[in-house]
Tab-separated table of C-alpha atoms and ligand atoms in Angstrom:
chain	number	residue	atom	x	y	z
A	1	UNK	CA	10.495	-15.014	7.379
A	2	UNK	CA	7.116	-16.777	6.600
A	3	UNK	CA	5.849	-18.296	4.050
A	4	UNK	CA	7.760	-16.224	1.325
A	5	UNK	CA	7.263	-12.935	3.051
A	6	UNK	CA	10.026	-11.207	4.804
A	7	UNK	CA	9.061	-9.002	8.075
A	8	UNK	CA	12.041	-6.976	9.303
A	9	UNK	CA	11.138	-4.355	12.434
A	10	UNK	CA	14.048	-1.734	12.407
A	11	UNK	CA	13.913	1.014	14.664
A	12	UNK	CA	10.165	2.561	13.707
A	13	UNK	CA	9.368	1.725	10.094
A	14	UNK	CA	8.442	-2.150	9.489
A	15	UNK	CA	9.411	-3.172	6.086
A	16	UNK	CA	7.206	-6.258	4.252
A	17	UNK	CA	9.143	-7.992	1.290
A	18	UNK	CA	7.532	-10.108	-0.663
A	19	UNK	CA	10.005	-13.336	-1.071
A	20	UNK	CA	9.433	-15.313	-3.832
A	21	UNK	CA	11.759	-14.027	-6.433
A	22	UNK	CA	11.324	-17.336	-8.872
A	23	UNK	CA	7.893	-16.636	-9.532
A	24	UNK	CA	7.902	-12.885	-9.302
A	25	UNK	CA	6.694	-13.180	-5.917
A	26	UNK	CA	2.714	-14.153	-6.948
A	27	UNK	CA	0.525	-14.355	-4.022
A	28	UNK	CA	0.201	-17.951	-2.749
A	29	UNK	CA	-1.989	-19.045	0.187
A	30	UNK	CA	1.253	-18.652	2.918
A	31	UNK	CA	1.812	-15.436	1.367
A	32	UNK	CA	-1.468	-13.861	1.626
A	33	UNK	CA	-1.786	-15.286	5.227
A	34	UNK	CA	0.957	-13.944	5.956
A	35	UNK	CA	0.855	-10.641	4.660
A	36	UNK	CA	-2.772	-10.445	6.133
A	37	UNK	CA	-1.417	-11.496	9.857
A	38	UNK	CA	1.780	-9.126	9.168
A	39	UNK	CA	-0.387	-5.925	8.747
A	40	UNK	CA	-2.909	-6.637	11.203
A	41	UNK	CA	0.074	-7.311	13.671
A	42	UNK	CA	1.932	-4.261	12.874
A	43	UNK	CA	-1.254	-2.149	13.102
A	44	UNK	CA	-1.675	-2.838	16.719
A	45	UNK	CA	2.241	-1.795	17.323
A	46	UNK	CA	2.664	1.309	18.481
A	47	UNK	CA	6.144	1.006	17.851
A	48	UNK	CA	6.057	0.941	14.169
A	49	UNK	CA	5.406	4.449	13.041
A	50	UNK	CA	5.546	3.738	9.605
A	51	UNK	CA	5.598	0.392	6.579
A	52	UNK	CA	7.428	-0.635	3.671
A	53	UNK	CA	6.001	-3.042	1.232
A	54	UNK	CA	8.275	-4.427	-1.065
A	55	UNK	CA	9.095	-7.255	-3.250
A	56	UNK	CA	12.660	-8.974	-3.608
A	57	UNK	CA	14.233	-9.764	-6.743
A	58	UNK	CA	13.209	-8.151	-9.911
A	59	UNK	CA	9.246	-7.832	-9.400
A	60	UNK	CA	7.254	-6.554	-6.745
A	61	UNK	CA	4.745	-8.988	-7.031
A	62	UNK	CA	2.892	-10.829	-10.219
A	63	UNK	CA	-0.089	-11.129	-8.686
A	64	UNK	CA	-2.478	-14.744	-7.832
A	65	UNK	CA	0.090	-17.172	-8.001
A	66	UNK	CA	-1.352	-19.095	-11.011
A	67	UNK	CA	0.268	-22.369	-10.538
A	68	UNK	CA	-2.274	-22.608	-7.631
A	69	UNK	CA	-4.769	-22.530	-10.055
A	70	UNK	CA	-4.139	-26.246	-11.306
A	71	UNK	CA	-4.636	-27.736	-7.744
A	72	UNK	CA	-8.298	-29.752	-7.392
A	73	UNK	CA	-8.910	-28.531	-3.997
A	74	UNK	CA	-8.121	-24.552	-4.956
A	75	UNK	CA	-11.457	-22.312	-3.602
A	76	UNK	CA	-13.840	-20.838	-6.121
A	77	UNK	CA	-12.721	-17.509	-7.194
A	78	UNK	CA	-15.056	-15.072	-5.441
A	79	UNK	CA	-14.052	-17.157	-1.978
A	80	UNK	CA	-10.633	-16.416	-2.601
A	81	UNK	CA	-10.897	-12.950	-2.985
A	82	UNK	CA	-13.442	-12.514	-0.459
A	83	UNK	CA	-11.658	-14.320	1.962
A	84	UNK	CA	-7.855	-13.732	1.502
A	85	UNK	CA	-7.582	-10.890	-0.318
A	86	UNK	CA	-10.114	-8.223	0.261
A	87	UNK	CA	-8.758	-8.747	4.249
A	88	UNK	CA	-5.152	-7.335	2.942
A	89	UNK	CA	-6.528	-4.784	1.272
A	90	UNK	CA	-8.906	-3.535	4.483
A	91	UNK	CA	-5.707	-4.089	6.218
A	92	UNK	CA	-3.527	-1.725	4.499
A	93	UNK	CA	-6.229	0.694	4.440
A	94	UNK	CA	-7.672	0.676	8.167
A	95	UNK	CA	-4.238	0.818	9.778
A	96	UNK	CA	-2.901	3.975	11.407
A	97	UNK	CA	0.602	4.027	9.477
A	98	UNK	CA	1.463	4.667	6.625
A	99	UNK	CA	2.589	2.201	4.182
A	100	UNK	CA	4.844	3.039	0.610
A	101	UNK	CA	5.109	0.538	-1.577
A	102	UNK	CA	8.508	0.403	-3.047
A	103	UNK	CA	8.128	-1.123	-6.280
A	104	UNK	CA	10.944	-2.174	-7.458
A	105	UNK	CA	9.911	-4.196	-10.396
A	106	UNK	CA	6.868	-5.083	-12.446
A	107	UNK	CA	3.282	-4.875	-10.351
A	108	UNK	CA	1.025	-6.855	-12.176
A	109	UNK	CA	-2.810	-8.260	-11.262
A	110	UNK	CA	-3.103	-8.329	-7.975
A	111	UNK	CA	0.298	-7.424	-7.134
A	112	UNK	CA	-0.491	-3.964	-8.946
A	113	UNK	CA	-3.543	-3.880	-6.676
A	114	UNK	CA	-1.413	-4.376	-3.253
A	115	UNK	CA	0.860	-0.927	-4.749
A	116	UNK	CA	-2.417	0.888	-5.417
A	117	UNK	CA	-3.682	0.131	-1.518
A	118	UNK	CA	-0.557	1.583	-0.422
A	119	UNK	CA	-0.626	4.870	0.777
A	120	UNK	CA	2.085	5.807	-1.222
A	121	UNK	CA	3.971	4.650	-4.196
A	122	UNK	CA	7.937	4.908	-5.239
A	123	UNK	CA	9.025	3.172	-8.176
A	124	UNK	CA	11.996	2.107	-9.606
A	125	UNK	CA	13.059	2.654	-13.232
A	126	UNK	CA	12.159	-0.525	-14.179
A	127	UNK	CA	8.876	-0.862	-12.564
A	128	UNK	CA	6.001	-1.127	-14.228
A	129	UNK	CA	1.971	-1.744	-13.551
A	130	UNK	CA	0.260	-4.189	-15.617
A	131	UNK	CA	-3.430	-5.228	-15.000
A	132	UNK	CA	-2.931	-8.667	-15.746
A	133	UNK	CA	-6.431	-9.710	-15.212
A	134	UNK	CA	-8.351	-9.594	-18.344
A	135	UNK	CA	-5.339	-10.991	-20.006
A	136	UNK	CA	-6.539	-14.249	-18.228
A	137	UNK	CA	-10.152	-13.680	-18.740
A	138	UNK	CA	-10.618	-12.408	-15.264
A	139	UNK	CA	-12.020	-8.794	-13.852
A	140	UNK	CA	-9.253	-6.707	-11.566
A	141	UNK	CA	-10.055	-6.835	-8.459
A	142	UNK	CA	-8.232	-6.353	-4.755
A	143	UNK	CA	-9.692	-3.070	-4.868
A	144	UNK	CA	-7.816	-1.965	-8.489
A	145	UNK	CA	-11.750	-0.671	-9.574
A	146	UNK	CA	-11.773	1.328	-6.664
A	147	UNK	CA	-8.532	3.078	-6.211
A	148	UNK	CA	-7.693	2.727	-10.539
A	149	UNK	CA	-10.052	5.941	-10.908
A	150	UNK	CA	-9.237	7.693	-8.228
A	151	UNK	CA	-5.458	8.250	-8.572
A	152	UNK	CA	-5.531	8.342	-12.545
A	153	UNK	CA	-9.259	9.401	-13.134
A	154	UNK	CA	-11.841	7.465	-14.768
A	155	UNK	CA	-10.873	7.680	-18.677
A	156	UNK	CA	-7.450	6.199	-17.697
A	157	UNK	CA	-8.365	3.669	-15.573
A	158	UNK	CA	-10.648	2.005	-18.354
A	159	UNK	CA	-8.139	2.510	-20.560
A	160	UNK	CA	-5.224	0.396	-18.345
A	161	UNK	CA	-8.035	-1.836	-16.987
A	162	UNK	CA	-9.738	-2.959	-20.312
A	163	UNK	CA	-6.675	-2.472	-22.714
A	164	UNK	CA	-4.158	-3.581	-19.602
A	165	UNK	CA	-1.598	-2.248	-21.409
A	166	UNK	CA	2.075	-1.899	-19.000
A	167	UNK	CA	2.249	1.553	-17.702
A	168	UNK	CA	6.218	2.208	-17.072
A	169	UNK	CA	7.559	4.027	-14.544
A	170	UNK	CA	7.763	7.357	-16.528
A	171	UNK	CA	4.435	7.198	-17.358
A	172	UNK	CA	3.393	6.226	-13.898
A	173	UNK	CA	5.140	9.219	-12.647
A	174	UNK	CA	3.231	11.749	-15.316
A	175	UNK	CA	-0.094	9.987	-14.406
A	176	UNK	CA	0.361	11.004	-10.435
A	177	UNK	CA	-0.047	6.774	-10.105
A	178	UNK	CA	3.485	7.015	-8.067
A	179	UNK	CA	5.017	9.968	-6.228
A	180	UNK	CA	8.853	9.628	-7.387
A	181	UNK	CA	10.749	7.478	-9.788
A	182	UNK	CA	14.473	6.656	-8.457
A	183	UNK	CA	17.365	4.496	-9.984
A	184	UNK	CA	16.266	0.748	-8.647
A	185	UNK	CA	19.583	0.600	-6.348
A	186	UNK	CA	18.566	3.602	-4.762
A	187	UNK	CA	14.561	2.770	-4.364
A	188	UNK	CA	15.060	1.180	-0.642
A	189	UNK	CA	16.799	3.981	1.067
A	190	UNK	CA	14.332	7.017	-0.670
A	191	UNK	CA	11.730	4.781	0.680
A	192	UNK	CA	13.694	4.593	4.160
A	193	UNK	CA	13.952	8.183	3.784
A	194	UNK	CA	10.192	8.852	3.381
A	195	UNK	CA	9.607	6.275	6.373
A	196	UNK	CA	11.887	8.021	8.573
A	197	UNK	CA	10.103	11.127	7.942
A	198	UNK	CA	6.652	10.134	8.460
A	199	UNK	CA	8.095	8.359	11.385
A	200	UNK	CA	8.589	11.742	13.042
A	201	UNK	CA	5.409	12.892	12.264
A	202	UNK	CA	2.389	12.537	15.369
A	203	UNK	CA	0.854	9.144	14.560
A	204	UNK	CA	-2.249	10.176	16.188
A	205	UNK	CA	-2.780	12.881	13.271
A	206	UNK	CA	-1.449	10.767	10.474
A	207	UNK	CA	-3.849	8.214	11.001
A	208	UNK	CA	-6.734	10.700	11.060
A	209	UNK	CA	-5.422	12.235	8.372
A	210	UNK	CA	-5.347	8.928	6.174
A	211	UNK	CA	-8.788	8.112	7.315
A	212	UNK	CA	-10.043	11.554	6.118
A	213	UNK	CA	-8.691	11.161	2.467
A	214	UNK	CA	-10.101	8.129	2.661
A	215	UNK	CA	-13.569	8.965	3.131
A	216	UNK	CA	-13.559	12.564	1.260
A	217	UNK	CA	-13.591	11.006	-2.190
A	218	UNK	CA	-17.279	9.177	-1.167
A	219	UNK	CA	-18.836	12.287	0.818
A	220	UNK	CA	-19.798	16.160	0.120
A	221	UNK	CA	-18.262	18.888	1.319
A	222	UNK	CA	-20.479	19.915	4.002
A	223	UNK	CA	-20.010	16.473	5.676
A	224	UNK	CA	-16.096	16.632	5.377
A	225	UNK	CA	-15.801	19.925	6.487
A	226	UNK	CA	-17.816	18.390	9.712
A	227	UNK	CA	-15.539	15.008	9.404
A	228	UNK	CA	-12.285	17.938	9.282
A	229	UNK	CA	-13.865	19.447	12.618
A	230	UNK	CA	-14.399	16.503	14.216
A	231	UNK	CA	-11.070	15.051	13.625
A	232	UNK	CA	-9.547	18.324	14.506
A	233	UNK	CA	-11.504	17.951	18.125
A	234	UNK	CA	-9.666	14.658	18.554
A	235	UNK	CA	-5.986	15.679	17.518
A	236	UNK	CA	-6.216	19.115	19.003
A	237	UNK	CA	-6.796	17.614	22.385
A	238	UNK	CA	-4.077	14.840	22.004
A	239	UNK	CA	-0.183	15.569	23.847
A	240	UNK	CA	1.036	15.339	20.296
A	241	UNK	CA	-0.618	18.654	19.807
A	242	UNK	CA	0.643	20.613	23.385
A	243	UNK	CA	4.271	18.741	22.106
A	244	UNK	CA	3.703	20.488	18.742
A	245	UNK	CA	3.380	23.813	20.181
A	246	UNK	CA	6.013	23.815	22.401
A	247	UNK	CA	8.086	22.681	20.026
A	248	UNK	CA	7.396	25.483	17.784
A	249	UNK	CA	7.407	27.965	20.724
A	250	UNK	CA	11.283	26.917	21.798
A	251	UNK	CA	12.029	26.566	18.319
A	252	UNK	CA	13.038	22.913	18.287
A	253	UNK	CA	12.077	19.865	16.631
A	254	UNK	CA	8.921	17.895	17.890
A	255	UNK	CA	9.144	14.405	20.104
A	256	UNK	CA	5.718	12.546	18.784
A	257	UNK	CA	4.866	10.234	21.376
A	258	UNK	CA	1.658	8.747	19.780
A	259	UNK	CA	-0.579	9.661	22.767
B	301	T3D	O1	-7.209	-16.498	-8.878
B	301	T3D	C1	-7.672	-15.995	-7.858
B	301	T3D	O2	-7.517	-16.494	-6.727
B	301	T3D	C2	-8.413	-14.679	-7.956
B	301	T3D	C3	-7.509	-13.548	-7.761
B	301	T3D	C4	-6.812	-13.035	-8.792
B	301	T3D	C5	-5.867	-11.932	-8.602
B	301	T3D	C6	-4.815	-11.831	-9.688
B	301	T3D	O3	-3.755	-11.370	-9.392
B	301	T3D	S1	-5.191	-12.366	-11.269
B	301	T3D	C7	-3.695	-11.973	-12.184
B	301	T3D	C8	-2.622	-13.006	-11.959
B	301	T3D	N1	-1.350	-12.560	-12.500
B	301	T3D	C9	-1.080	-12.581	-13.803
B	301	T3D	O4	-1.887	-12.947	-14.639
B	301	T3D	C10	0.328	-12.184	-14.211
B	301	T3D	C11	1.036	-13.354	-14.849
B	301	T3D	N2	2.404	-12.995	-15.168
B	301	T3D	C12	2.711	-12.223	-16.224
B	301	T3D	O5	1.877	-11.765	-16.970
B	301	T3D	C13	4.171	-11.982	-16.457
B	301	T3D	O6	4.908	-12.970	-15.783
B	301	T3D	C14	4.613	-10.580	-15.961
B	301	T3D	C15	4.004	-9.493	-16.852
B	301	T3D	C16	4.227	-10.351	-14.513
B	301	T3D	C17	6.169	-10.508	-16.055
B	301	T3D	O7	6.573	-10.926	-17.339
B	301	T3D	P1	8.112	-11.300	-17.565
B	301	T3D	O8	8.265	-11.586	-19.021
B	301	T3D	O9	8.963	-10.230	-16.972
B	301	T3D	O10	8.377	-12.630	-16.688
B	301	T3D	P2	7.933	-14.117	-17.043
B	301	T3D	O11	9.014	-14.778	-17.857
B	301	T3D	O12	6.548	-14.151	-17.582
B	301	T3D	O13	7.877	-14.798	-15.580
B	301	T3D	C18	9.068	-15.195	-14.904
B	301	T3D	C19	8.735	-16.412	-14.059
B	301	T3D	O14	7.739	-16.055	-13.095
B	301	T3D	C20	8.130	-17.527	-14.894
B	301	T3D	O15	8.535	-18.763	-14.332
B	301	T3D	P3	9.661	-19.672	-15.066
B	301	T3D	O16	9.163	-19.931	-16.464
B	301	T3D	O17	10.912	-18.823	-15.061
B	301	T3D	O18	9.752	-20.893	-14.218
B	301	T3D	C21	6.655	-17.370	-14.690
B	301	T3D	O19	5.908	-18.527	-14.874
B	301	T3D	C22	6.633	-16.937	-13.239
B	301	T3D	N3	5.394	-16.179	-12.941
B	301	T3D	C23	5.081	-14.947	-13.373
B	301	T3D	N4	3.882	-14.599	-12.934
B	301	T3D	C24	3.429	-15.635	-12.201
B	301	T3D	C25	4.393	-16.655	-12.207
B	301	T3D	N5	4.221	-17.812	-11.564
B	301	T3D	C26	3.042	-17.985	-10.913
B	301	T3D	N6	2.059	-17.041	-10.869
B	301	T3D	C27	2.212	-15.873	-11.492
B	301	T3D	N7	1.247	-14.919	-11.426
């Protein structure tokens, strides 16, 4: 425990709780330090097949913790997002597992952002997404612009971004912005569940495959279907792929080893 973030290692799957229930968990300094040194960390552990992000208490996370805001010495805006918070969100999106966000409460600003990073979403019933920002006369950022369109489509994400009305869970789920809505008491072991699984999967492949959605949505076909080839050069000649086959071929269940 850091700095109000919680990093618990268990078996494979890391899980990341945000820990500062009083104020909804909002991103302080510590926190984004040491969510930023948390991710990089895990991303260079073999060991941890898979992430949870999380928050504790009834929110996930509010977003910039605003009481920072009144200190003289705080850095001007764009520093702080250059420098603490766009790092998170390369984090979560460079690193070879990956991460769900549980969200088990509301997601606002920023803290909506961090769910949005995530590779994929599970929400509890009472969860809900609110883009805080222009509420406070401020522009979302933490790459909300960027991934807003892309899971909801561009009429929908101005709507949320400039109206910034809450989107509940239901309506989360019908807009594709999470994958499952569960009863909140039951959010941390469907998320366990999905870790576990991915877990099993060949880590090698999973992290080519997250790079390639990640890049498809900026390039033409022709180049992905080169980018698919490529990739496929890399993971066909890997020992998760020979431990695939034989798995199939004896008509067990595959041992990923990662190489
Ligand atoms: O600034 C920069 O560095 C640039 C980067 C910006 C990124 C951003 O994230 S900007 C957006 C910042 N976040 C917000 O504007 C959200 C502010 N919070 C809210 O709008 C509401 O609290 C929520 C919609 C999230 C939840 O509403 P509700 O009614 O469920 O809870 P509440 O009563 O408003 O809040 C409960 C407590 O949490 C309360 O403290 P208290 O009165 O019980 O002592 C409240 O002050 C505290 N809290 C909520 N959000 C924040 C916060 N404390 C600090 N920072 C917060 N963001």
């Amino acid at each position: 425990m850091t700095d109000g973030l919680r990093v618990e290692i268990d078996g494979p799957v890391a899980t990341l709780t945000l820990d500062r229930p009083a104020a909804l968990n909002a991103l302080t300094i510590g926190v984004k330090v040491a969510l930023r040194t948390a991710l990089e960390s895990i991303a260079g552990d073999p060991a941890v097949r898979a992430v949870i992000l999380t928050g504790a208490g009834r929110a996930f996370c509010a977003g910039q913790d605003l009481a920072e805001r009144d200190e003289p010495d705080a850095a001007p805006l764009d520093v702080e997002v250059r420098e603490r918070y766009n790092p998170i969100i390369r984090a979560l999106r460079s690193m070879g597992q990956p991460v769900i966000a549980a969200v088990n409460g509301v997601a606002a600003g920023a803290g909506a952002s961090l769910a949005f990073a995530c590779d994929l979403r599970i929400a509890a019933e009472e969860a809900r997404f609110v883009l805080a920002f222009g509420r406070i006369g401020l522009v979302p950022d933490s790459g909300a612009t960027w991934f807003l369109p892309r899971l909801v489509g561009p009429a929908k994400a101005a709507e949320l971004a400039l109206v910034g009305d809450a989107v509940d869970a239901a309506e989360a789920l019908r807009l594709g912005l999470v994958s499952s809505v569960v009863p909140g008491d039951q959010l941390l072991a469907e998320a366990r569940a999905m870790a576990d699984r991915l877990a099993e999967g060949a880590p090698l492949a999973l992290s080519l495959t997250k790079g390639a959605l990640e890049r498809s949505l900026t390039i033409d076909l022709d180049i992905a279907l080169e980018d698919e080839a490529r990739l496929q050069g890399i993971a066909g000649a890997s020992a998760d792929h020979a431990e695939g086959l034989a798995a199939f071929r004896e008509k067990r269940q595959p041992r990923f080893s990662g190489r």
